[in-house]
Coordinates of C-alpha atoms in Angstrom, one line a residue:
X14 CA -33.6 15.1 -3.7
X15 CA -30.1 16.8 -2.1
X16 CA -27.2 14.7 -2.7
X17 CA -26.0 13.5 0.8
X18 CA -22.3 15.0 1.3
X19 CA -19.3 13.1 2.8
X20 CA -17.0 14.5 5.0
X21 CA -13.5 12.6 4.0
X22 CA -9.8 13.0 6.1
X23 CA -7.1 11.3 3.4
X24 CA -3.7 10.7 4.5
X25 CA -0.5 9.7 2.5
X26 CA 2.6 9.4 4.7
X27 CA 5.9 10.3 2.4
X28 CA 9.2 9.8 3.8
X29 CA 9.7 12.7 5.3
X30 CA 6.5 14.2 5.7
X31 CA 2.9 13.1 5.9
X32 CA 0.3 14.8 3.3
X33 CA -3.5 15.2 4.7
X34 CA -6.5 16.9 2.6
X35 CA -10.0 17.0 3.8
X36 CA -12.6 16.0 1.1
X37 CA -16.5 16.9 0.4
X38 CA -17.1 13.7 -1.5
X39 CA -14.5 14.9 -4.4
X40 CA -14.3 17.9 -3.8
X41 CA -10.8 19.1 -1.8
X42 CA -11.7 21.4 1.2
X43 CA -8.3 21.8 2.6
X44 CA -4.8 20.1 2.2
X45 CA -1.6 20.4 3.7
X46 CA 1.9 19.1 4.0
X47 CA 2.7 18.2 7.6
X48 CA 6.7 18.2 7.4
X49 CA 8.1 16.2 10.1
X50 CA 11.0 16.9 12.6
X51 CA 14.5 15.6 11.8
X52 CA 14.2 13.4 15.3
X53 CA 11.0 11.8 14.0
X54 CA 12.7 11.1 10.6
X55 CA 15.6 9.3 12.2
X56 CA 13.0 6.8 13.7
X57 CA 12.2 4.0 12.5
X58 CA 8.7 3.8 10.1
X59 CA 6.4 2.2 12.7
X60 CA 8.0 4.2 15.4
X61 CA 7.5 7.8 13.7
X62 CA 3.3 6.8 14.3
X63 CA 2.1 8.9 17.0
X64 CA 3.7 11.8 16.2
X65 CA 2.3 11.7 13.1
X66 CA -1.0 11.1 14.1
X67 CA -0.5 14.3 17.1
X68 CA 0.3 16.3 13.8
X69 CA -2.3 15.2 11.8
X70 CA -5.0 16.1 14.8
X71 CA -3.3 19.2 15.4
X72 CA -3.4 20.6 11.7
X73 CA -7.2 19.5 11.3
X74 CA -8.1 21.2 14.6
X75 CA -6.7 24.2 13.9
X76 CA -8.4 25.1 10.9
X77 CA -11.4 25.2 12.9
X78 CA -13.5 21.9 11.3
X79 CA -15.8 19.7 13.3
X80 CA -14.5 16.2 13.9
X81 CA -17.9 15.4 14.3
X82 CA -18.7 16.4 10.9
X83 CA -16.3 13.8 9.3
X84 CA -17.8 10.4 8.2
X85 CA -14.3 8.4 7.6
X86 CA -11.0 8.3 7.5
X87 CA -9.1 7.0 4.0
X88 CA -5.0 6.1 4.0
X89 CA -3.0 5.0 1.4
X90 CA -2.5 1.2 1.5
X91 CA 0.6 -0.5 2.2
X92 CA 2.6 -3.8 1.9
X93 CA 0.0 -6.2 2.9
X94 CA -0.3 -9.6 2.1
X95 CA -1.7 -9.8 -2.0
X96 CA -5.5 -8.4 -2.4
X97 CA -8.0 -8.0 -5.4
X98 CA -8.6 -4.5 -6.2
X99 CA -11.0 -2.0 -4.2
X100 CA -12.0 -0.5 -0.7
X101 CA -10.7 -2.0 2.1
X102 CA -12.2 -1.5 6.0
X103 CA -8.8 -0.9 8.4
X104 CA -9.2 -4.2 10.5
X105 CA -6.9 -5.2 13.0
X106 CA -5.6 -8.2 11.4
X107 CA -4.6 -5.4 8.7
X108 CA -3.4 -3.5 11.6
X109 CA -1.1 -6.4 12.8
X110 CA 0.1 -7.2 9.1
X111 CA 1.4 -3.7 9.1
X112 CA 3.0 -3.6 12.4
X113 CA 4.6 -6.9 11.9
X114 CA 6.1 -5.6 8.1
X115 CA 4.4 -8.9 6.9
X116 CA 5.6 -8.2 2.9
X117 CA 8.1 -5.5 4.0
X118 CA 8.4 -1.9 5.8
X119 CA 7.3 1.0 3.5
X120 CA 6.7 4.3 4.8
X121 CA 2.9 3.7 3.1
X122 CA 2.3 1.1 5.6
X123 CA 1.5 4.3 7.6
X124 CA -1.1 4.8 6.1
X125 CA -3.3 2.5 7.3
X126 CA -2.2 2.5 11.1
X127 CA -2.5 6.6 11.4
X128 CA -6.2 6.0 9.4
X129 CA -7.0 3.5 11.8
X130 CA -6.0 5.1 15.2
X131 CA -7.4 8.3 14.1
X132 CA -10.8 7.3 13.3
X133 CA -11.0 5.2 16.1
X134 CA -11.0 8.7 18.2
X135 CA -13.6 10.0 16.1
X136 CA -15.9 7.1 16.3
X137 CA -15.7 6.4 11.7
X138 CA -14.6 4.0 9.9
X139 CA -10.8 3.6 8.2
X140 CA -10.4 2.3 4.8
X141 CA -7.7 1.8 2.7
X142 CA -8.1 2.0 -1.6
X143 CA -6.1 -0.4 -4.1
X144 CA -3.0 -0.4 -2.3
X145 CA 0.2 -1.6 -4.7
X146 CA -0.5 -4.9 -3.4
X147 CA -3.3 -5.6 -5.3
X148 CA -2.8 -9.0 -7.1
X149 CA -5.6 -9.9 -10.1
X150 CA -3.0 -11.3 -12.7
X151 CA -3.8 -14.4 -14.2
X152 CA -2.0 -17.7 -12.9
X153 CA 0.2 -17.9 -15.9
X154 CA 1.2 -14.4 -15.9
X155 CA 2.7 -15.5 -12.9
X156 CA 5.3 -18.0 -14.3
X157 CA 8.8 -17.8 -15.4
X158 CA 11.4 -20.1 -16.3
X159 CA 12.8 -21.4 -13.1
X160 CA 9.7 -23.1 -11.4
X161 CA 10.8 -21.6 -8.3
X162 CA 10.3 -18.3 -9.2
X163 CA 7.2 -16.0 -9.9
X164 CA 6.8 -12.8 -10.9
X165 CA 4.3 -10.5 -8.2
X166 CA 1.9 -8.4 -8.8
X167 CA 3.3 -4.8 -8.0
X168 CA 2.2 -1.7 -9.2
X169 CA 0.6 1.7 -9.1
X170 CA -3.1 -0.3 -8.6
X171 CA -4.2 3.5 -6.7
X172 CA -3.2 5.4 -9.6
X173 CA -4.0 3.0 -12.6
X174 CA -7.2 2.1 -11.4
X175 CA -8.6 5.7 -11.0
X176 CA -7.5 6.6 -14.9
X177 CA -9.0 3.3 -15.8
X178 CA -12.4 4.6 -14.3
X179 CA -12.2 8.4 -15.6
X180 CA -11.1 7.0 -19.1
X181 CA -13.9 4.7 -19.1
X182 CA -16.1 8.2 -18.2
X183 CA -14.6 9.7 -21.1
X184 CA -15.8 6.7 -23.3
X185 CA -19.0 6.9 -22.0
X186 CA -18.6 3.4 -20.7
X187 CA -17.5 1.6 -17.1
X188 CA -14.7 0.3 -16.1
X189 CA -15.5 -3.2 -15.8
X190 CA -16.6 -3.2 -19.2
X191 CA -13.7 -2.1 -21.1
X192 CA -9.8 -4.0 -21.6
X193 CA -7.1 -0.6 -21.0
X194 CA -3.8 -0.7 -21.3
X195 CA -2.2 1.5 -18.5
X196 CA 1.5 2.6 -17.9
X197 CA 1.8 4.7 -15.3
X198 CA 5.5 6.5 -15.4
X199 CA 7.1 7.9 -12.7
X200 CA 9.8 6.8 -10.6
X201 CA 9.2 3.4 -11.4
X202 CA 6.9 2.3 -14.5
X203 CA 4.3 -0.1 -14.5
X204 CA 2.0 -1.0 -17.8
X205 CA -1.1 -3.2 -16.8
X206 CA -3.7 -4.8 -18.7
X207 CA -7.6 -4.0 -17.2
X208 CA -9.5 -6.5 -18.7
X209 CA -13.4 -5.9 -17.3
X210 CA -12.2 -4.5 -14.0
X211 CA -9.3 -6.6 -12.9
X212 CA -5.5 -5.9 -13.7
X213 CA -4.4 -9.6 -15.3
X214 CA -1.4 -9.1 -15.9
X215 CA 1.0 -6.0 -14.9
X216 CA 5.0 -5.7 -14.9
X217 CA 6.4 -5.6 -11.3
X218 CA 8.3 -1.8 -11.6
X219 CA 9.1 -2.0 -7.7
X220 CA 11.5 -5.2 -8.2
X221 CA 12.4 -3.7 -11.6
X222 CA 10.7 -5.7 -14.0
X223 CA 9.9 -3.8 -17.5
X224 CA 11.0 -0.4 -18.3
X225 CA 13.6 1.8 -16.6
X226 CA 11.9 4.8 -15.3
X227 CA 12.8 8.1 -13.7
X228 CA 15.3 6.4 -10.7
X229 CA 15.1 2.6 -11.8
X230 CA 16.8 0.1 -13.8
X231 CA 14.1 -2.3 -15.6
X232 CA 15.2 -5.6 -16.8
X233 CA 18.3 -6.0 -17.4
X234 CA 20.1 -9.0 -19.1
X235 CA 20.4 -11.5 -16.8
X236 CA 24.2 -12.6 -17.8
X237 CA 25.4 -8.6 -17.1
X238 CA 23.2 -8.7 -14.1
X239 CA 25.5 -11.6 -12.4
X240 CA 28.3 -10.0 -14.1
X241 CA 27.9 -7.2 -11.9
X242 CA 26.9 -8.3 -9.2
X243 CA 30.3 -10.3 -9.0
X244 CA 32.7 -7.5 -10.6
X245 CA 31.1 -4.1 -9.0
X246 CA 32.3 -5.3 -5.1
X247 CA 29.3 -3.8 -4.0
X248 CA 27.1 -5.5 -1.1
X249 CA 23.7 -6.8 -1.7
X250 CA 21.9 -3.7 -0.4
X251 CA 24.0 -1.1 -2.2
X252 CA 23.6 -2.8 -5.6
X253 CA 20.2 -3.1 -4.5
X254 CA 20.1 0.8 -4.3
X255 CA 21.6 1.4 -7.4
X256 CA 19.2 -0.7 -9.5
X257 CA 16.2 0.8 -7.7
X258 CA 17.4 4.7 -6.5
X259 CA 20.4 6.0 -8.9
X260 CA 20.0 4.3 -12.7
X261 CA 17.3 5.1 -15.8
X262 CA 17.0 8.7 -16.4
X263 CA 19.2 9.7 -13.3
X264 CA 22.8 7.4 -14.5
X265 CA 21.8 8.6 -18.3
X266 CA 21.7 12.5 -17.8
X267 CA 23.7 12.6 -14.2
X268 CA 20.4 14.0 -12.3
X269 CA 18.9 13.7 -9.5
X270 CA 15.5 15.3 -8.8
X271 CA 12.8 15.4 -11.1
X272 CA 13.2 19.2 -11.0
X273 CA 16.4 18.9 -12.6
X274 CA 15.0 16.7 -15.6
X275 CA 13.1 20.2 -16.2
X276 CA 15.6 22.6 -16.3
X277 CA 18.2 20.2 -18.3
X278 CA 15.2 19.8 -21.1
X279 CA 15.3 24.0 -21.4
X280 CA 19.0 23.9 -21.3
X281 CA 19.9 21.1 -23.2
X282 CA 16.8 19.4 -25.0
X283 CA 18.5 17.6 -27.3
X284 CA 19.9 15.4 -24.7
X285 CA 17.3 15.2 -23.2
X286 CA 15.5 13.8 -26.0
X287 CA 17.8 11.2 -26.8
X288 CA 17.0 9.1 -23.6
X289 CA 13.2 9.8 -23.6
X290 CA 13.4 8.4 -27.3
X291 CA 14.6 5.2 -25.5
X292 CA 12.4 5.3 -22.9
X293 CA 9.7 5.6 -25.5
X294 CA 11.0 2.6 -27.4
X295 CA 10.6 0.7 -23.9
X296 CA 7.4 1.6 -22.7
X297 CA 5.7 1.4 -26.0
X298 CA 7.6 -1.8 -26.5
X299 CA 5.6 -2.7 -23.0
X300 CA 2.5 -1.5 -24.1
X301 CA 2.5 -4.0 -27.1
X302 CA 3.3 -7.0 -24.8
X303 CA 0.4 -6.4 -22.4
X304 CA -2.0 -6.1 -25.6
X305 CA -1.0 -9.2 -27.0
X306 CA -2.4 -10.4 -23.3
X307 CA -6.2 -9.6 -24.4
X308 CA -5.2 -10.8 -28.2
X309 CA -5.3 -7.3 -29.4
X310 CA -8.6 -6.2 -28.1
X311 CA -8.0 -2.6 -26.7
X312 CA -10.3 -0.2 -26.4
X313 CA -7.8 2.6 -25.3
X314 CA -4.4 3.3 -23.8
X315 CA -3.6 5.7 -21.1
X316 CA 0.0 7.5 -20.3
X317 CA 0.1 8.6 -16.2
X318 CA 2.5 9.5 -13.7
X319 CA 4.4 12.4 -13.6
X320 CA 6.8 11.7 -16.6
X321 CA 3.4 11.8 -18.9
X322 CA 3.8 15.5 -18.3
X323 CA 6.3 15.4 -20.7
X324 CA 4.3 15.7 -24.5
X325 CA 7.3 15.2 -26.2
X326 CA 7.9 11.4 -24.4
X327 CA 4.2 11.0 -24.8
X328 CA 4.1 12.0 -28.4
X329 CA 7.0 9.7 -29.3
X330 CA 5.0 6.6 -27.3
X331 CA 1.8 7.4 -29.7
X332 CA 3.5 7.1 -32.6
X333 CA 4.8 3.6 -32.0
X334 CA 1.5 2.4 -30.4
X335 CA -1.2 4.5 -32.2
X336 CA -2.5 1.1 -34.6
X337 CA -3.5 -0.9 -31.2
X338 CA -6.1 1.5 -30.0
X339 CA -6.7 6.2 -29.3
X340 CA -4.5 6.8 -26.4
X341 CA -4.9 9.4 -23.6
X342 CA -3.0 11.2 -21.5
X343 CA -3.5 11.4 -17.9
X344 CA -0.5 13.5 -16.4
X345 CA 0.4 12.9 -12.9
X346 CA -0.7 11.3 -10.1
X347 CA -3.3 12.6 -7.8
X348 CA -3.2 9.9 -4.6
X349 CA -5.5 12.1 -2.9
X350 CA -8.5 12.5 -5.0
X351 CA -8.3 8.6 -5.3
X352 CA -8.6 7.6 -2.6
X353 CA -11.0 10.0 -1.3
X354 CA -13.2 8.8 -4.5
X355 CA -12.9 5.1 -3.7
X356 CA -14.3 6.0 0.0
X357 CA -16.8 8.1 -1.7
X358 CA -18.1 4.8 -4.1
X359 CA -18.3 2.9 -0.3
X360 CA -20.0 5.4 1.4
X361 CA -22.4 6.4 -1.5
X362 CA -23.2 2.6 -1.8
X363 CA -22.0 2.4 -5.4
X364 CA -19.5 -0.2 -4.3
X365 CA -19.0 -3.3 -1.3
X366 CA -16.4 -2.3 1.4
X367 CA -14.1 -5.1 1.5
X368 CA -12.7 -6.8 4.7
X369 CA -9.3 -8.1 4.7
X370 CA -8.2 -11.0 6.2

């Protein structure tokens, strides 16, 4: 019997950019980065939409594909109100969330709308995949110690999720039937704990809970933190922005691109070394918290995002967490070929599309 192939359009709007690849189930036909004007970028998010979408159209079109060869249209999720994990149909009450910034603006909450008006011209379905909203922590992950206050469930869902599954391939196992341990690191680190297919309990990176990462702070002790925020004269937002944009790796080695952190590790290793040896001691550190979650019982650990391209950070973490369970190494983070293979699962009937209301 010939497998039945799946025409798939994935978008992932970026600040200033959008990036679109077309899919054969997983197999990438064509990608491109559409690179805005400087007048569209100096609009706001929800305003930059139909340009977007006009340049999306345009680039597919003139590569000569068939629109009516494609079967759906898949965008990156954005900052919708808190989901379980998996494949979401674009609805318009999603479509109203978005416009109306209902848990914030984000330049991902593009990705839904320009998924959603485009396949509405092409007569397909939109979905969305494990967008960072994706809440399965358990109810008393959620508490701290002023009653008021819990912690959220944040996170790289997209990107954690898709290891989780090709680890468990690797295992010769499924996903739902395995407890990981997942830090994705990047420009903000997250470590959840998969226990049978649902993330119970996962550090909020975005607010800067955990680890620092490549741009962000992590926790920080609370006393300083007021300190600061008293002493440093700076307004909400810009202390704000320096927590979240301009501390971890960039206020240790005086960097700012992640192209930099490349050429100072040939120039000056040793430096470099130094604060990936405290990251190390941080993540790792992280990585034993969220084990103690499932009482120990890991079946493996996985190291993503774009700082696990670094073996010597990586090596350093495996040392310190090698006696919980193997670990592997999953550098990078490929948003496209997730969430073309979470349409795939949909369309192929391996998994329910979910409706979100």
């Amino acid at each position: 019997m010939t497998k039945k192939i799946y025409r798939i359009l994935v978008i992932n709007p970026l600040v200033e950019s959008t990036r679109i690849a077309l899919f054969e189930n997983d197999e990438c036909l064509y990608e491109q980065l559409v690179v805005l004007t400087d007048v569209c970028v100096a609009k706001g998010i929800i305003a930059q939409r139909d340009e977007r979408k006009r340049n999306i159209m345009d680039s597919i079109q003139s590569i000569g594909i068939d629109i009516s060869t494609i079967d759906a249209v898949c965008g990156s999720g954005g900052l919708l109100r808190p989901i379980e994990g998996g494949t979401y149909q674009v609805n318009e009450q999603m479509v109203k969330d978005l416009n109306d910034s209902i848990n914030g603006t984000h330049v991902s909450n593009l990705g839904a709308l320009l998924a959603f008006d485009i396949a509405n011209e092409w007569n397909v379905n939109a979905y969305i995949v494990d967008p960072v909203v994706v809440d399965e922590m358990l109810d008393i992950a959620k508490k701290t110690g002023i009653p008021s206050i819990e912690r959220k469930s944040i996170f790289h869902a997209l990107n954690q999720k898709s290891v989780g599954r090709s680890l468990a391939s690797q295992l010769h196992a499924t996903y739902e039937d395995l407890c990981l341990v997942i830090a994705h690191m990047g420009g903000g680190i997250t470590v959840g704990v998969h226990q049978y297919g649902q993330v119970i309990d996962v550090n909020n990176g975005f607010d800067g809970d955990g680890p620092f990462s490549f741009e962000r702070a992590g926790s920080i002790p609370n006393k300083d933190l007021i300190q600061l925020s008293f002493d440093s004269g700076m307004s909400k937002e810009a202390l704000q922005h320096q927590l979240i944009n301009k501390s971890g790796i960039k206020a240790y080695l005086d960097i700012e691109r992640s192209a930099d952190l490349k050429i100072l590790l040939r120039s000056q290793p040793e430096k470099v070394k130094e604060v990936f040896d405290i990251l190390a001691y941080q993540v790792a550190k992280e990585i034993g918290k969220m084990s103690t979650v499932v009482s120990g019982n890991v079946n493996a650990i996985a190291l993503t995002g774009d700082l696990a391209g670094y073996d010597y950070l990586n090596q350093k973490i495996i040392e310190q967490v090698s006696w919980i369970a193997d670990t592997y190494v999953f550098p990078g983070e490929n948003v496209m070929l997730a969430l073309a293979r979470g349409t795939l699962r949909v369309l192929q009937g391996i998994e329910k599309v979910k409706q979100y209301n």
